[in-house]
Amino acid sequence: METISLTSDNNYYNTEKSNNIRNMIRCEKIIARMFSLLYDLSYNLYRILVICEYFAYYILVYEKIMILMGRKYFFDFVFIEITREVQYIYNTS
């Protein structure tokens, strides 16, 4: 008849329990990282939408100016405005 020691069963139980705890911690870290990446993605998408809204507004404004001024002066005006925006960004950074 084979005897089973209580210490070996207890060690197995503790090892199994600690493995389960390690796996749970790994899963929590993975889930936290996924939520962090999702937040970063949503923030970057928000920034892209703001930039698109900014350019859409300027396109609408330029289109109205083009109708008022005519095509000949429109491209000169756009070039001056783009130069002004670039200078502003360069000076503020």
mmCIF file of C-alpha atoms in Angstrom:
data_model
loop_
_atom_site.group_PDB
_atom_site.id
_atom_site.type_symbol
_atom_site.label_atom_id
_atom_site.label_comp_id
_atom_site.label_asym_id
_atom_site.label_seq_id
_atom_site.Cartn_x
_atom_site.Cartn_y
_atom_site.Cartn_z
ATOM 1 C CA MET A 1 0.000 0.000 0.000
ATOM 2 C CA GLU A 2 1.339 3.380 -1.020
ATOM 3 C CA THR A 3 1.406 6.211 1.486
ATOM 4 C CA ILE A 4 0.813 9.785 0.481
ATOM 5 C CA SER A 5 2.504 12.403 2.552
ATOM 6 C CA LEU A 6 0.520 15.450 3.469
ATOM 7 C CA THR A 7 3.437 17.791 2.850
ATOM 8 C CA SER A 8 3.779 16.821 -0.803
ATOM 9 C CA ASP A 9 0.056 17.356 -1.402
ATOM 10 C CA ASN A 10 0.232 20.643 0.413
ATOM 11 C CA ASN A 11 3.224 21.740 -1.685
ATOM 12 C CA TYR A 12 1.381 20.748 -4.859
ATOM 13 C CA TYR A 13 -1.655 22.732 -3.738
ATOM 14 C CA ASN A 14 0.458 25.780 -2.914
ATOM 15 C CA THR A 15 2.334 25.531 -6.218
ATOM 16 C CA GLU A 16 -0.916 25.219 -8.152
ATOM 17 C CA LYS A 17 -2.403 28.134 -6.228
ATOM 18 C CA SER A 18 0.636 30.342 -6.849
ATOM 19 C CA ASN A 19 0.574 29.423 -10.563
ATOM 20 C CA ASN A 20 -3.077 30.440 -10.711
ATOM 21 C CA ILE A 21 -2.273 33.731 -9.002
ATOM 22 C CA ARG A 22 0.606 34.372 -11.431
ATOM 23 C CA ASN A 23 -1.661 33.649 -14.383
ATOM 24 C CA MET A 24 -4.320 36.000 -13.012
ATOM 25 C CA ILE A 25 -1.719 38.747 -12.594
ATOM 26 C CA ARG A 26 -0.517 38.193 -16.173
ATOM 27 C CA CYS A 27 -4.097 38.400 -17.457
ATOM 28 C CA GLU A 28 -4.710 41.601 -15.494
ATOM 29 C CA LYS A 29 -1.540 43.143 -16.927
ATOM 30 C CA ILE A 30 -2.574 42.160 -20.456
ATOM 31 C CA ILE A 31 -6.074 43.574 -19.975
ATOM 32 C CA ALA A 32 -4.662 46.803 -18.487
ATOM 33 C CA ARG A 33 -2.294 47.130 -21.461
ATOM 34 C CA MET A 34 -5.176 46.558 -23.899
ATOM 35 C CA PHE A 35 -7.225 49.323 -22.253
ATOM 36 C CA SER A 36 -4.184 51.610 -22.299
ATOM 37 C CA LEU A 37 -3.688 50.981 -26.025
ATOM 38 C CA LEU A 38 -7.403 51.503 -26.651
ATOM 39 C CA TYR A 39 -7.249 54.843 -24.814
ATOM 40 C CA ASP A 40 -4.190 55.903 -26.840
ATOM 41 C CA LEU A 41 -5.929 54.898 -30.050
ATOM 42 C CA SER A 42 -9.098 56.814 -29.203
ATOM 43 C CA TYR A 43 -7.089 59.901 -28.212
ATOM 44 C CA ASN A 44 -5.132 59.779 -31.490
ATOM 45 C CA LEU A 45 -8.355 59.327 -33.468
ATOM 46 C CA TYR A 46 -9.774 62.355 -31.657
ATOM 47 C CA ARG A 47 -6.695 64.389 -32.619
ATOM 48 C CA ILE A 48 -7.040 63.259 -36.246
ATOM 49 C CA LEU A 49 -10.705 64.289 -36.236
ATOM 50 C CA VAL A 50 -9.805 67.712 -34.847
ATOM 51 C CA ILE A 51 -7.186 68.181 -37.569
ATOM 52 C CA CYS A 52 -9.678 67.069 -40.250
ATOM 53 C CA GLU A 53 -12.265 69.479 -38.858
ATOM 54 C CA TYR A 54 -9.673 72.256 -38.930
ATOM 55 C CA PHE A 55 -8.835 71.598 -42.589
ATOM 56 C CA ALA A 56 -12.502 71.175 -43.541
ATOM 57 C CA TYR A 57 -13.227 74.588 -42.027
ATOM 58 C CA TYR A 58 -10.385 76.164 -44.000
ATOM 59 C CA ILE A 59 -11.489 74.458 -47.194
ATOM 60 C CA LEU A 60 -14.984 75.897 -46.740
ATOM 61 C CA VAL A 61 -13.583 79.365 -45.990
ATOM 62 C CA TYR A 62 -11.219 79.215 -48.976
ATOM 63 C CA GLU A 63 -14.031 78.062 -51.219
ATOM 64 C CA LYS A 64 -16.136 81.070 -50.238
ATOM 65 C CA ILE A 65 -13.150 83.380 -50.728
ATOM 66 C CA MET A 66 -12.496 81.817 -54.132
ATOM 67 C CA ILE A 67 -16.078 82.530 -55.145
ATOM 68 C CA LEU A 68 -15.762 86.153 -53.983
ATOM 69 C CA MET A 69 -12.247 86.913 -55.250
ATOM 70 C CA GLY A 70 -12.081 84.755 -58.334
ATOM 71 C CA ARG A 71 -9.645 81.988 -59.137
ATOM 72 C CA LYS A 72 -6.724 84.252 -60.038
ATOM 73 C CA TYR A 73 -6.234 85.634 -56.520
ATOM 74 C CA PHE A 74 -7.379 82.543 -54.671
ATOM 75 C CA PHE A 75 -4.120 80.595 -54.958
ATOM 76 C CA ASP A 76 -2.067 83.648 -53.947
ATOM 77 C CA PHE A 77 -4.274 84.008 -50.873
ATOM 78 C CA VAL A 78 -3.920 80.298 -50.011
ATOM 79 C CA PHE A 79 -0.134 80.499 -50.333
ATOM 80 C CA ILE A 80 -0.006 83.565 -48.055
ATOM 81 C CA GLU A 81 -2.243 81.873 -45.461
ATOM 82 C CA ILE A 82 -0.238 78.631 -45.500
ATOM 83 C CA THR A 83 2.989 80.610 -45.118
ATOM 84 C CA ARG A 84 1.473 82.519 -42.205
ATOM 85 C CA GLU A 85 0.342 79.284 -40.498
ATOM 86 C CA VAL A 86 3.766 77.680 -40.928
ATOM 87 C CA GLN A 87 5.493 80.771 -39.525
ATOM 88 C CA TYR A 88 3.126 80.775 -36.544
ATOM 89 C CA ILE A 89 3.798 77.088 -35.833
ATOM 90 C CA TYR A 90 7.551 77.612 -36.235
ATOM 91 C CA ASN A 91 7.603 80.638 -33.924
ATOM 92 C CA THR A 92 5.497 79.027 -31.197
ATOM 93 C CA SER A 93 7.415 75.732 -31.070
#
